[in-house]
CSV table of C-alpha atoms in Angstrom, one decimal:
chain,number,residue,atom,x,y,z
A,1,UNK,CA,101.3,122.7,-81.2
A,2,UNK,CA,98.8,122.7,-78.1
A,3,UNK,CA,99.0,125.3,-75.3
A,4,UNK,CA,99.7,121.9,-73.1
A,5,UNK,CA,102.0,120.2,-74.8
A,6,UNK,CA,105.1,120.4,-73.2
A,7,UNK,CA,106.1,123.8,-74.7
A,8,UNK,CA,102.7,124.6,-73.5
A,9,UNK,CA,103.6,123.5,-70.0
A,10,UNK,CA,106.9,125.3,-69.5
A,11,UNK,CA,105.1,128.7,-70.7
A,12,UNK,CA,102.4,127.9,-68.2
A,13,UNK,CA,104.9,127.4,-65.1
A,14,UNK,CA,106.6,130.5,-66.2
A,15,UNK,CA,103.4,132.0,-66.2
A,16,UNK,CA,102.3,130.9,-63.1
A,17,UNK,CA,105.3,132.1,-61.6
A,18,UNK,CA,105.8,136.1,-63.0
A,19,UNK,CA,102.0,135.9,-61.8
A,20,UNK,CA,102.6,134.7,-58.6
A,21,UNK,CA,105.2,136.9,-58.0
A,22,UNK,CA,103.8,139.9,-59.2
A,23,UNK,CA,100.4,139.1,-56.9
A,24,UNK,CA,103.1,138.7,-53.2
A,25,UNK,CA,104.6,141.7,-54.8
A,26,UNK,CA,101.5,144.3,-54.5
A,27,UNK,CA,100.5,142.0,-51.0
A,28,UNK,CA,104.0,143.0,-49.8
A,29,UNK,CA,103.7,146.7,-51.0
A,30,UNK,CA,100.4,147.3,-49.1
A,31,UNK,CA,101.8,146.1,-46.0
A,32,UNK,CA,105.0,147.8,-46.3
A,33,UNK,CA,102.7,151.3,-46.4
A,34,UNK,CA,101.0,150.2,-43.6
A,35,UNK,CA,103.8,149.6,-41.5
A,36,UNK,CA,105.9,153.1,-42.9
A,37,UNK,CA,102.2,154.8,-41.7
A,38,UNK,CA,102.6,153.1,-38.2
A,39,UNK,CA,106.2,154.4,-38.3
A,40,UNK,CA,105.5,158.2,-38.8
A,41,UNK,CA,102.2,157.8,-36.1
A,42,UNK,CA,104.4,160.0,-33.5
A,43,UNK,CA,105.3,162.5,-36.0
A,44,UNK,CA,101.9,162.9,-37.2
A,45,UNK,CA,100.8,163.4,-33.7
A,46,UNK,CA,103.6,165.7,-32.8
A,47,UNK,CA,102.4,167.7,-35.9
A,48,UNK,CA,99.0,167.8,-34.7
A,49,UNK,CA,99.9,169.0,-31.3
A,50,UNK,CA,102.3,171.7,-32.8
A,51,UNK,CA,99.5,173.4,-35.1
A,52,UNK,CA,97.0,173.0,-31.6
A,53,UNK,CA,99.6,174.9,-29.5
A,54,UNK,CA,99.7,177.8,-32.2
A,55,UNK,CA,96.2,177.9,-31.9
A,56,UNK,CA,96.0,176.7,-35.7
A,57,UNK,CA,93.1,174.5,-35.9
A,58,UNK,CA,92.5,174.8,-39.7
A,59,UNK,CA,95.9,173.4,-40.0
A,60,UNK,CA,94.9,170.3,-37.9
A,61,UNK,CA,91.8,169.9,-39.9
A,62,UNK,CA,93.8,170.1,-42.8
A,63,UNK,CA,95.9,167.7,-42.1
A,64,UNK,CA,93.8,165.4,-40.5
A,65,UNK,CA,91.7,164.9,-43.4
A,66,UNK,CA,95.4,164.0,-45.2
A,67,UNK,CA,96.0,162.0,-43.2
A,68,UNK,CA,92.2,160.5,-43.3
A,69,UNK,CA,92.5,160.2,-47.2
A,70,UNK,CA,96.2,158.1,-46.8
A,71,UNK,CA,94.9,156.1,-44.0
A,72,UNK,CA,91.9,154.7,-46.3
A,73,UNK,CA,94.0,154.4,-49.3
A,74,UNK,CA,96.9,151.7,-47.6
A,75,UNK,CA,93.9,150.4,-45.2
A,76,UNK,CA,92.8,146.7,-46.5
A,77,UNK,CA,89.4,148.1,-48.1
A,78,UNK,CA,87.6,144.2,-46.8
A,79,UNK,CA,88.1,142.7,-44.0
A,80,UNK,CA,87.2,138.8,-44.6
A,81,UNK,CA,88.4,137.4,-41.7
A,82,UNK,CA,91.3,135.5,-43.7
A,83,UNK,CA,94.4,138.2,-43.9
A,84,UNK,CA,95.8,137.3,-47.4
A,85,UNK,CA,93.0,137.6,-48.8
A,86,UNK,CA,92.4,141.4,-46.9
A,87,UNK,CA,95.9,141.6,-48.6
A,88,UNK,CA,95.3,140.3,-52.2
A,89,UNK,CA,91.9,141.7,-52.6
A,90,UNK,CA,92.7,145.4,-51.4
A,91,UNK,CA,95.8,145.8,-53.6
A,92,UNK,CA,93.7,144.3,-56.9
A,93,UNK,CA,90.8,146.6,-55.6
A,94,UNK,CA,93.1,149.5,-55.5
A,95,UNK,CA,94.2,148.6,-59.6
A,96,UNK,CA,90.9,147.9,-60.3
A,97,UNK,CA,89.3,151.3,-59.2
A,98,UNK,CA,92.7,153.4,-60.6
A,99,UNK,CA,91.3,152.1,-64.0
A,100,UNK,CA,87.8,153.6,-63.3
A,101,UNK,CA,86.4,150.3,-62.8
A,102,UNK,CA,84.0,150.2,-59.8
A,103,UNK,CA,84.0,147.1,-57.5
A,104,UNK,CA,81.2,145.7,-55.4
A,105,UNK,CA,82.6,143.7,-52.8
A,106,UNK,CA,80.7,141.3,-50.4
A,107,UNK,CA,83.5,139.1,-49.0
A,108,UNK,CA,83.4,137.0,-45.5
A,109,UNK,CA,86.1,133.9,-44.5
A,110,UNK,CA,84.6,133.0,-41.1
A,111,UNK,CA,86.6,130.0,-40.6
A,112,UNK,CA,90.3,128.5,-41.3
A,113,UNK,CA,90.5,126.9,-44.9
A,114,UNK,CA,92.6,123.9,-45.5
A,115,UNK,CA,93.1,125.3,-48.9
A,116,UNK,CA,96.8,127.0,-48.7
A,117,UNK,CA,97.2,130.9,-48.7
A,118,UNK,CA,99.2,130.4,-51.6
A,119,UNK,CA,96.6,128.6,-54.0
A,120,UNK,CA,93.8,130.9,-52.6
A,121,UNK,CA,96.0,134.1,-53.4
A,122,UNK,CA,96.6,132.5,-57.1
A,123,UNK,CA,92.7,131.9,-57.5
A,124,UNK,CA,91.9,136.0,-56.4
A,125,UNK,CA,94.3,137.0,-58.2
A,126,UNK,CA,94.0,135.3,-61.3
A,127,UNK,CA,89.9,136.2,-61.1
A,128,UNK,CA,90.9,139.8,-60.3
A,129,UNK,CA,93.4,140.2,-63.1
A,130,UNK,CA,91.0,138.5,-66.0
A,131,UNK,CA,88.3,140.5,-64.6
A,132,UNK,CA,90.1,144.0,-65.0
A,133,UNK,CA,91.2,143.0,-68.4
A,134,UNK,CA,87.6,142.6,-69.7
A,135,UNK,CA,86.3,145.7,-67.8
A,136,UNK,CA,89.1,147.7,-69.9
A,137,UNK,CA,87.3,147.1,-73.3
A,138,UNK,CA,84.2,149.0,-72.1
A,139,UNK,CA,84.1,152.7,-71.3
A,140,UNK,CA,84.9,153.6,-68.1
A,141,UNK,CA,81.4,154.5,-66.5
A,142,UNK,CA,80.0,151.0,-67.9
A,143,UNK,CA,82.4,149.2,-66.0
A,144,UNK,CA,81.9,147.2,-62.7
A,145,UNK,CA,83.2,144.1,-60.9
A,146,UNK,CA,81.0,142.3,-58.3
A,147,UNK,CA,82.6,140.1,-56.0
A,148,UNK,CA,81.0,137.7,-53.5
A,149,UNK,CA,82.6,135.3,-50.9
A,150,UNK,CA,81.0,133.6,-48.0
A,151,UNK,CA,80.8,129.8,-46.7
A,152,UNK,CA,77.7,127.1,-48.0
A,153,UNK,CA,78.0,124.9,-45.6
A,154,UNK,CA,81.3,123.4,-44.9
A,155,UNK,CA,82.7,124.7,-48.3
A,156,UNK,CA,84.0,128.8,-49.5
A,157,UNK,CA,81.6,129.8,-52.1
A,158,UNK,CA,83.5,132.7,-54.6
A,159,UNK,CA,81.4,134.5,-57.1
A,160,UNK,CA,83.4,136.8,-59.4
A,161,UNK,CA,80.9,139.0,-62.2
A,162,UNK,CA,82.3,141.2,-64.4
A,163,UNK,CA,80.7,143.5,-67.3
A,164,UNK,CA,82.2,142.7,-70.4
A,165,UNK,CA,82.0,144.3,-74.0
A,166,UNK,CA,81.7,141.2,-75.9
A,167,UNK,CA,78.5,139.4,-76.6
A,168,UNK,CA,77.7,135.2,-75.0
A,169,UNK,CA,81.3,133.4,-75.8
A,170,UNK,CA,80.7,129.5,-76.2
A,171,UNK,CA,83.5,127.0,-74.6
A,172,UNK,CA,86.3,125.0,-75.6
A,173,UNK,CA,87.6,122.3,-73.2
A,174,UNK,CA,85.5,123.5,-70.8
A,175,UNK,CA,87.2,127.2,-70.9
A,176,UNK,CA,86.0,130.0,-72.7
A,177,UNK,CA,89.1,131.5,-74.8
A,178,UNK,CA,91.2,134.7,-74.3
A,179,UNK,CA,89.8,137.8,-75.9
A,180,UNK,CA,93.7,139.4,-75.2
A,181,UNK,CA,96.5,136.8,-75.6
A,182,UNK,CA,97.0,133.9,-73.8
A,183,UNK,CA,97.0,135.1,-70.9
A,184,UNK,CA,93.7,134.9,-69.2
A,185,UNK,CA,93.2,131.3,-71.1
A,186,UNK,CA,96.3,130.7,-68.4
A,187,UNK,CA,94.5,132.0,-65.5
A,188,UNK,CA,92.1,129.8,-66.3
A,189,UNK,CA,93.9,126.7,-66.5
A,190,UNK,CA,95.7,127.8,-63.5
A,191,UNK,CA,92.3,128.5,-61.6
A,192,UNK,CA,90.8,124.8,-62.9
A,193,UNK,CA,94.1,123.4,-61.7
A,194,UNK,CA,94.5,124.1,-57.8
A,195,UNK,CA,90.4,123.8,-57.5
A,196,UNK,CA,90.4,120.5,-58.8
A,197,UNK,CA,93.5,120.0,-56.3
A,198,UNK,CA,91.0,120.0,-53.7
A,199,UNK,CA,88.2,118.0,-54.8
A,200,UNK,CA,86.2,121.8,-55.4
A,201,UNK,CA,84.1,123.0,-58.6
A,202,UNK,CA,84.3,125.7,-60.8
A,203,UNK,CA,81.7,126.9,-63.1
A,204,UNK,CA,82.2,129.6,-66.1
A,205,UNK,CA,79.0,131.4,-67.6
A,206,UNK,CA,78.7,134.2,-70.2
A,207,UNK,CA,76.0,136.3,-71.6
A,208,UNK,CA,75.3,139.3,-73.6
A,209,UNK,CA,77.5,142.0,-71.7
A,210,UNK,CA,78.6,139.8,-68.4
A,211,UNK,CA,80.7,136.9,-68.0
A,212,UNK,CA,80.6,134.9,-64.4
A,213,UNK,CA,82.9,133.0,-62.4
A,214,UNK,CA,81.7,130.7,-59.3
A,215,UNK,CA,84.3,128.7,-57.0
A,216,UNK,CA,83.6,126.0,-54.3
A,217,UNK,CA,86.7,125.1,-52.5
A,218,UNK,CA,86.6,122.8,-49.4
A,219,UNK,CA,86.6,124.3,-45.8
């Protein structure tokens, strides 16, 4: 039985929906550390000032550079111009580089999409996610992410390249299959799905040791 037959269909919807979840989940936990840090701001300053009045500027330094390393940490580590996708992309960034996988990011949203928050959040994430799973199957100083997002005219151009440890995969259906599961053949789908939603185009391309992603969604 195919993966969309109607079986197929109800494992994709409850795919699409522990994914969904799980993505609003780690946008919801960054901001919920970014307000708690906005929270303690007068205690952190009150600190500070009680160290300066003992004369204990080591201890301010200290703690400043705590506080310096936490700030950057919570902080949305790209600012695009579009906030969910600060959000989505700083909490998959933050996975990403736990798992020693380095990430070059060039991202910029200078203008309000039409596209929905919701379908732009599923397409990052879904690119994030498959890319971290391939990165995992190389050793950890071989492994990089490149992202790139910017407008071509009156359209958002996204560009996701990741290293991979498997040599040129060839396509089926216009895919190219899952190397773990069926999980990133879902994100895939999924991905194909909401672009063609919006009259957009998505292109997949693989060779020895890198596999690409490129997007065009309507402005």
């Amino acid at each position: 039985m195919g993966l969309f037959t109607l079986p197929g269909q109800r494992r994709l919807a409850a795919y699409q929906a522990e994914l969904t979840k799980a993505h609003y989940a780690e946008v919801e936990n960054m901001y919920k550390e970014m307000r708690g840090w906005r929270h303690d701001y007068r205690n952190h300053l009150q600190t500070m000032k009680g160290y300066a009045a003992q004369g204990d500027l080591e201890a301010v330094r200290r703690y400043l550079d705590e506080l310096d390393t936490e700030l950057a940490r919570i902080s949305p580590m790209l600012k695009t111009g579009n906030p969910m996708a600060d959000a989505i992309l700083g909490s998959k960034i933050s996975l990403a580089r736990a798992q020693s996988i380095q990430v070059v990011a060039d991202a910029n949203i200078p203008v309000a999409l039409t596209t929905p928050e919701l379908d732009l959040c599923t397409i990052l994430g879904n690119l994030f996610d498959n890319a971290i799973e391939a990165s995992l199957a190389l050793p950890p100083d071989e492994r990089m992410i490149r992202v790139y997002m910017d407008m071509k005219g009156m359209r958002l151009y996204i560009c996701f390249t990741n290293l991979t440890a498997v040599g040129k995969q060839n396509k089926t259906g216009g895919r190219f299959a899952s190397t773990k599961g069926i999980g990133r053949g879902l994100g895939q789908k999924r991905i194909d799905d909401i672009v063609a939603r919006y009259g957009g185009w998505v292109d997949r391309n693989s060779e020895d040791g890198a596999f690409a992603t490129e997007i065009l969604l309507p402005q």
